[in-house]
PDB file of C-alpha atoms in Angstrom:
ATOM      1  CA  MET A 249      87.871  78.731 116.887  1.00 91.00           C
ATOM      2  CA  LYS A 250      85.916  80.980 114.455  1.00 94.00           C
ATOM      3  CA  ILE A 251      87.683  83.828 112.636  1.00 96.00           C
ATOM      4  CA  ILE A 252      85.671  87.044 112.187  1.00 96.00           C
ATOM      5  CA  LEU A 253      86.916  89.899 110.007  1.00 97.00           C
ATOM      6  CA  ALA A 254      85.306  93.202 111.209  1.00 95.00           C
ATOM      7  CA  SER A 255      85.503  94.753 107.727  1.00 93.00           C
ATOM      8  CA  ALA A 256      83.521  94.951 104.534  1.00 90.00           C
ATOM      9  CA  SER A 257      86.635  95.649 102.459  1.00 91.00           C
ATOM     10  CA  PRO A 258      86.855  93.272  99.515  1.00 92.00           C
ATOM     11  CA  ARG A 259      90.639  93.766  99.550  1.00 92.00           C
ATOM     12  CA  ARG A 260      91.027  92.760 103.177  1.00 96.00           C
ATOM     13  CA  LYS A 261      88.757  89.750 102.527  1.00 96.00           C
ATOM     14  CA  GLU A 262      91.104  88.554  99.758  1.00 97.00           C
ATOM     15  CA  LEU A 263      94.221  89.205 101.833  1.00 97.00           C
ATOM     16  CA  LEU A 264      92.937  87.301 104.859  1.00 98.00           C
ATOM     17  CA  LYS A 265      92.461  84.324 102.584  1.00 98.00           C
ATOM     18  CA  LEU A 266      96.272  84.089 102.508  1.00 97.00           C
ATOM     19  CA  ILE A 267      96.188  83.188 106.177  1.00 96.00           C
ATOM     20  CA  TYR A 268      92.734  81.500 106.670  1.00 96.00           C
ATOM     21  CA  ASP A 269      90.511  79.557 104.275  1.00 95.00           C
ATOM     22  CA  ASP A 270      87.442  79.873 106.446  1.00 96.00           C
ATOM     23  CA  PHE A 271      86.335  83.041 108.108  1.00 97.00           C
ATOM     24  CA  GLU A 272      83.201  85.202 108.465  1.00 95.00           C
ATOM     25  CA  ILE A 273      82.757  88.771 107.438  1.00 96.00           C
ATOM     26  CA  ARG A 274      81.009  90.849 110.119  1.00 94.00           C
ATOM     27  CA  PRO A 275      81.363  94.544 109.162  1.00 93.00           C
ATOM     28  CA  SER A 276      81.660  97.048 111.997  1.00 89.00           C
ATOM     29  CA  ASP A 277      79.254  99.955 112.467  1.00 85.00           C
ATOM     30  CA  ALA A 278      81.587 101.854 114.762  1.00 83.00           C
ATOM     31  CA  ASP A 279      81.614 105.622 114.688  1.00 81.00           C
ATOM     32  CA  GLU A 280      84.983 106.518 113.113  1.00 80.00           C
ATOM     33  CA  ALA A 281      85.391 109.911 114.719  1.00 86.00           C
ATOM     34  CA  LEU A 282      88.896 110.493 115.957  1.00 88.00           C
ATOM     35  CA  PRO A 283      89.770 112.425 119.145  1.00 86.00           C
ATOM     36  CA  SER A 284      91.270 115.739 118.177  1.00 86.00           C
ATOM     37  CA  ASP A 285      94.452 115.201 120.183  1.00 87.00           C
ATOM     38  CA  LEU A 286      95.259 111.825 118.694  1.00 90.00           C
ATOM     39  CA  ALA A 287      98.617 111.520 116.777  1.00 90.00           C
ATOM     40  CA  VAL A 288      98.163 110.704 113.099  1.00 91.00           C
ATOM     41  CA  ASP A 289     100.342 107.545 113.451  1.00 91.00           C
ATOM     42  CA  LYS A 290      98.002 106.209 116.133  1.00 94.00           C
ATOM     43  CA  ALA A 291      94.776 106.871 114.196  1.00 94.00           C
ATOM     44  CA  ALA A 292      94.549 103.549 112.270  1.00 95.00           C
ATOM     45  CA  GLU A 293      95.168 101.490 115.367  1.00 96.00           C
ATOM     46  CA  PHE A 294      92.519 103.480 117.368  1.00 96.00           C
ATOM     47  CA  LEU A 295      89.948 102.951 114.635  1.00 95.00           C
ATOM     48  CA  ALA A 296      90.902  99.239 114.281  1.00 96.00           C
ATOM     49  CA  CYS A 297      90.257  98.669 118.040  1.00 95.00           C
ATOM     50  CA  LEU A 298      86.944 100.584 117.765  1.00 94.00           C
ATOM     51  CA  LYS A 299      85.871  98.234 114.918  1.00 94.00           C
ATOM     52  CA  ALA A 300      87.065  95.123 116.714  1.00 94.00           C
ATOM     53  CA  GLU A 301      85.202  96.070 119.904  1.00 91.00           C
ATOM     54  CA  SER A 302      81.993  97.068 118.060  1.00 90.00           C
ATOM     55  CA  VAL A 303      81.162  93.681 116.517  1.00 88.00           C
ATOM     56  CA  GLU A 304      79.179  91.150 118.388  1.00 77.00           C
ATOM     57  CA  LYS A 305      81.594  88.634 119.831  1.00 77.00           C
ATOM     58  CA  GLY A 306      80.504  85.008 120.426  1.00 78.00           C
ATOM     59  CA  SER A 307      82.332  82.329 122.372  1.00 81.00           C
ATOM     60  CA  ASP A 308      85.617  81.021 120.827  1.00 88.00           C
ATOM     61  CA  GLU A 309      85.574  83.818 118.191  1.00 93.00           C
ATOM     62  CA  LEU A 310      88.753  85.627 117.167  1.00 96.00           C
ATOM     63  CA  ILE A 311      87.830  89.121 115.910  1.00 96.00           C
ATOM     64  CA  ILE A 312      90.099  91.042 113.570  1.00 97.00           C
ATOM     65  CA  GLY A 313      89.598  94.850 113.192  1.00 97.00           C
ATOM     66  CA  CYS A 314      91.559  96.911 110.818  1.00 96.00           C
ATOM     67  CA  ASP A 315      91.875 100.482 109.411  1.00 94.00           C
ATOM     68  CA  THR A 316      94.259 102.061 106.993  1.00 94.00           C
ATOM     69  CA  VAL A 317      95.208 105.681 106.787  1.00 94.00           C
ATOM     70  CA  VAL A 318      97.386 107.607 104.373  1.00 96.00           C
ATOM     71  CA  VAL A 319      99.449 110.452 105.988  1.00 97.00           C
ATOM     72  CA  THR A 320     101.259 113.348 104.448  1.00 96.00           C
ATOM     73  CA  ASP A 321     102.344 116.550 106.076  1.00 95.00           C
ATOM     74  CA  ASN A 322     100.947 115.227 109.364  1.00 94.00           C
ATOM     75  CA  LYS A 323      97.462 115.153 107.727  1.00 94.00           C
ATOM     76  CA  ILE A 324      95.318 112.052 107.406  1.00 94.00           C
ATOM     77  CA  LEU A 325      93.897 111.532 103.885  1.00 94.00           C
ATOM     78  CA  GLY A 326      90.837 109.309 104.024  1.00 88.00           C
ATOM     79  CA  LYS A 327      88.646 108.169 101.113  1.00 91.00           C
ATOM     80  CA  PRO A 328      87.952 110.994  98.747  1.00 96.00           C
ATOM     81  CA  LYS A 329      84.574 112.636  99.111  1.00 96.00           C
ATOM     82  CA  ASP A 330      84.271 113.472  95.407  1.00 97.00           C
ATOM     83  CA  ARG A 331      86.357 114.028  92.236  1.00 97.00           C
ATOM     84  CA  SER A 332      87.719 117.356  93.376  1.00 98.00           C
ATOM     85  CA  ASP A 333      88.839 115.945  96.733  1.00 98.00           C
ATOM     86  CA  CYS A 334      90.528 113.030  94.990  1.00 98.00           C
ATOM     87  CA  PHE A 335      92.284 115.360  92.555  1.00 98.00           C
ATOM     88  CA  ASP A 336      93.606 117.450  95.541  1.00 97.00           C
ATOM     89  CA  MET A 337      94.842 114.334  97.367  1.00 97.00           C
ATOM     90  CA  LEU A 338      96.710 112.916  94.393  1.00 98.00           C
ATOM     91  CA  LYS A 339      98.249 116.336  93.641  1.00 98.00           C
ATOM     92  CA  MET A 340      99.353 116.461  97.294  1.00 97.00           C
ATOM     93  CA  LEU A 341     101.016 113.063  96.942  1.00 98.00           C
ATOM     94  CA  SER A 342     102.590 113.731  93.541  1.00 98.00           C
ATOM     95  CA  GLY A 343     106.456 113.526  93.555  1.00 98.00           C
ATOM     96  CA  ARG A 344     106.486 113.060  97.273  1.00 98.00           C
ATOM     97  CA  ARG A 345     106.877 110.357  99.933  1.00 98.00           C
ATOM     98  CA  HIS A 346     103.973 109.583 102.264  1.00 98.00           C
ATOM     99  CA  CYS A 347     103.211 107.005 104.961  1.00 98.00           C
ATOM    100  CA  VAL A 348     100.486 104.391 105.003  1.00 98.00           C
ATOM    101  CA  TYR A 349      99.524 103.111 108.408  1.00 97.00           C
ATOM    102  CA  THR A 350      97.344 100.122 108.940  1.00 97.00           C
ATOM    103  CA  GLY A 351      96.167  99.443 112.483  1.00 97.00           C
ATOM    104  CA  VAL A 352      95.055  95.964 113.441  1.00 98.00           C
ATOM    105  CA  CYS A 353      93.262  94.938 116.681  1.00 97.00           C
ATOM    106  CA  ILE A 354      92.814  91.199 117.483  1.00 97.00           C
ATOM    107  CA  ARG A 355      90.426  90.048 120.198  1.00 95.00           C
ATOM    108  CA  TYR A 356      90.227  86.449 121.370  1.00 94.00           C
ATOM    109  CA  ASN A 357      88.681  85.318 124.681  1.00 89.00           C
ATOM    110  CA  ASN A 358      89.776  88.036 127.108  1.00 86.00           C
ATOM    111  CA  ALA A 359      92.971  88.946 125.260  1.00 92.00           C
ATOM    112  CA  VAL A 360      93.578  91.934 123.037  1.00 94.00           C
ATOM    113  CA  ILE A 361      96.606  92.615 120.837  1.00 96.00           C
ATOM    114  CA  SER A 362      96.806  95.749 118.686  1.00 97.00           C
ATOM    115  CA  PHE A 363      99.587  97.067 116.508  1.00 98.00           C
ATOM    116  CA  THR A 364     100.344  99.492 113.661  1.00 98.00           C
ATOM    117  CA  GLU A 365     102.265  98.668 110.557  1.00 98.00           C
ATOM    118  CA  LYS A 366     103.886 101.566 108.625  1.00 98.00           C
ATOM    119  CA  THR A 367     104.955 101.533 104.943  1.00 98.00           C
ATOM    120  CA  GLU A 368     106.465 104.523 103.085  1.00 98.00           C
ATOM    121  CA  VAL A 369     105.238 105.050  99.575  1.00 99.00           C
ATOM    122  CA  GLU A 370     106.835 107.422  97.022  1.00 99.00           C
ATOM    123  CA  PHE A 371     104.829 108.718  94.109  1.00 99.00           C
ATOM    124  CA  HIS A 372     106.165 109.822  90.653  1.00 99.00           C
ATOM    125  CA  GLU A 373     105.629 113.466  89.725  1.00 99.00           C
ATOM    126  CA  LEU A 374     102.096 113.367  88.265  1.00 98.00           C
ATOM    127  CA  SER A 375     100.678 115.726  85.621  1.00 98.00           C
ATOM    128  CA  ASP A 376      97.071 116.954  85.890  1.00 98.00           C
ATOM    129  CA  ASP A 377      96.257 114.765  82.884  1.00 98.00           C
ATOM    130  CA  GLU A 378      97.702 111.625  84.573  1.00 97.00           C
ATOM    131  CA  ILE A 379      95.655 112.395  87.675  1.00 98.00           C
ATOM    132  CA  ALA A 380      92.442 112.897  85.644  1.00 98.00           C
ATOM    133  CA  GLY A 381      93.077 109.738  83.657  1.00 98.00           C
ATOM    134  CA  TYR A 382      93.508 107.694  86.862  1.00 98.00           C
ATOM    135  CA  MET A 383      90.370 109.216  88.346  1.00 98.00           C
ATOM    136  CA  ASP A 384      88.524 108.267  85.121  1.00 98.00           C
ATOM    137  CA  THR A 385      89.133 104.665  85.889  1.00 97.00           C
ATOM    138  CA  GLY A 386      86.864 104.962  88.942  1.00 96.00           C
ATOM    139  CA  GLU A 387      89.458 103.114  90.995  1.00 95.00           C
ATOM    140  CA  PRO A 388      90.497 105.695  93.552  1.00 96.00           C
ATOM    141  CA  PHE A 389      87.192 106.681  95.094  1.00 95.00           C
ATOM    142  CA  ASP A 390      86.815 103.932  97.784  1.00 90.00           C
ATOM    143  CA  LYS A 391      90.445 103.983  98.917  1.00 92.00           C
ATOM    144  CA  ALA A 392      92.259 105.896 101.598  1.00 90.00           C
ATOM    145  CA  GLY A 393      94.496 108.547  99.996  1.00 95.00           C
ATOM    146  CA  GLY A 394      92.667 108.204  96.681  1.00 96.00           C
ATOM    147  CA  TYR A 395      94.704 105.346  95.128  1.00 97.00           C
ATOM    148  CA  GLY A 396      94.932 101.579  94.985  1.00 96.00           C
ATOM    149  CA  ILE A 397      98.456 100.281  94.737  1.00 97.00           C
ATOM    150  CA  GLN A 398      97.065  96.835  93.764  1.00 95.00           C
ATOM    151  CA  GLY A 399      95.418  98.232  90.644  1.00 96.00           C
ATOM    152  CA  LYS A 400      96.179 101.006  88.117  1.00 97.00           C
ATOM    153  CA  GLY A 401      97.339 103.102  91.040  1.00 97.00           C
ATOM    154  CA  ALA A 402     100.574 101.069  90.899  1.00 98.00           C
ATOM    155  CA  LEU A 403     101.462 103.277  87.905  1.00 97.00           C
ATOM    156  CA  LEU A 404     101.608 106.279  90.180  1.00 98.00           C
ATOM    157  CA  VAL A 405     104.091 104.688  92.512  1.00 98.00           C
ATOM    158  CA  ARG A 406     107.882 105.163  92.238  1.00 98.00           C
ATOM    159  CA  GLY A 407     108.657 102.772  95.143  1.00 98.00           C
ATOM    160  CA  ILE A 408     107.797 101.636  98.578  1.00 98.00           C
ATOM    161  CA  CYS A 409     109.652 100.829 101.788  1.00 98.00           C
ATOM    162  CA  GLY A 410     107.829  98.260 103.890  1.00 98.00           C
ATOM    163  CA  ASP A 411     105.023  95.749 103.525  1.00 97.00           C
ATOM    164  CA  TYR A 412     103.207  95.976 100.138  1.00 98.00           C
ATOM    165  CA  PHE A 413     100.082  94.243 101.631  1.00 98.00           C
ATOM    166  CA  ASN A 414      99.957  96.876 104.358  1.00 97.00           C
ATOM    167  CA  VAL A 415      99.256  99.511 101.587  1.00 97.00           C
ATOM    168  CA  VAL A 416      96.626  97.298 100.211  1.00 95.00           C
ATOM    169  CA  GLY A 417      94.923  97.211 103.611  1.00 94.00           C
ATOM    170  CA  LEU A 418      96.077  94.210 105.696  1.00 97.00           C
ATOM    171  CA  PRO A 419      99.708  93.410 106.803  1.00 98.00           C
ATOM    172  CA  VAL A 420      99.260  89.693 106.506  1.00 98.00           C
ATOM    173  CA  SER A 421     102.748  88.588 107.675  1.00 98.00           C
ATOM    174  CA  ALA A 422     102.589  90.738 110.865  1.00 98.00           C
ATOM    175  CA  LEU A 423      98.976  89.677 111.455  1.00 98.00           C
ATOM    176  CA  ALA A 424      99.729  85.981 111.038  1.00 98.00           C
ATOM    177  CA  ARG A 425     102.579  86.297 113.550  1.00 97.00           C
ATOM    178  CA  LYS A 426     100.549  88.239 116.117  1.00 97.00           C
ATOM    179  CA  ILE A 427      97.732  85.751 115.972  1.00 97.00           C
ATOM    180  CA  ASP A 428     100.228  82.886 116.459  1.00 96.00           C
ATOM    181  CA  GLU A 429     101.708  84.775 119.437  1.00 94.00           C
ATOM    182  CA  MET A 430      98.195  85.383 120.858  1.00 93.00           C
ATOM    183  CA  LEU A 431      97.156  81.696 120.566  1.00 91.00           C
ATOM    184  CA  LYS A 432     100.333  80.343 122.182  1.00 89.00           C
ATOM    185  CA  LYS A 433      99.657  82.324 125.370  1.00 78.00           C
TER     186      LYS A 433
END
């Protein structure tokens, strides 16, 4: 069996190494437009399935598609478009609790399993200078919600409830268990 990660994310690649030594990266080119009536807690799983279905699947290949969204006030915060957008996102998260949802879709032979993992993250109250200083690191601009908990973004976080790796972008424990479950069927 060949493992395929349908993502170009360097963070997901590193996390998948906790489960598998040998796998192939095959980034998805799926259109990530969401239906307007889709609930925010379903968005990540919907996108993960689009990604898993969009990559070319050969025989005996297990495809893993993933997507992570940050949600606050029932609003999805994607990757910031620019510095101003990033500032607004971090200001919105400051001193508050938000949810990080990572959706995962696994395809193998004719079977498909998909799930969503949720982690709550609480931020410290952040000053404008703290936000500007964090943005000056360059770290937040390629990450959903405008922060990376695995880097300097950890300094913004008061605490989490749930899977840390889910916030980074891949809930490795849940993924390993779901793959085991799929392969035993």
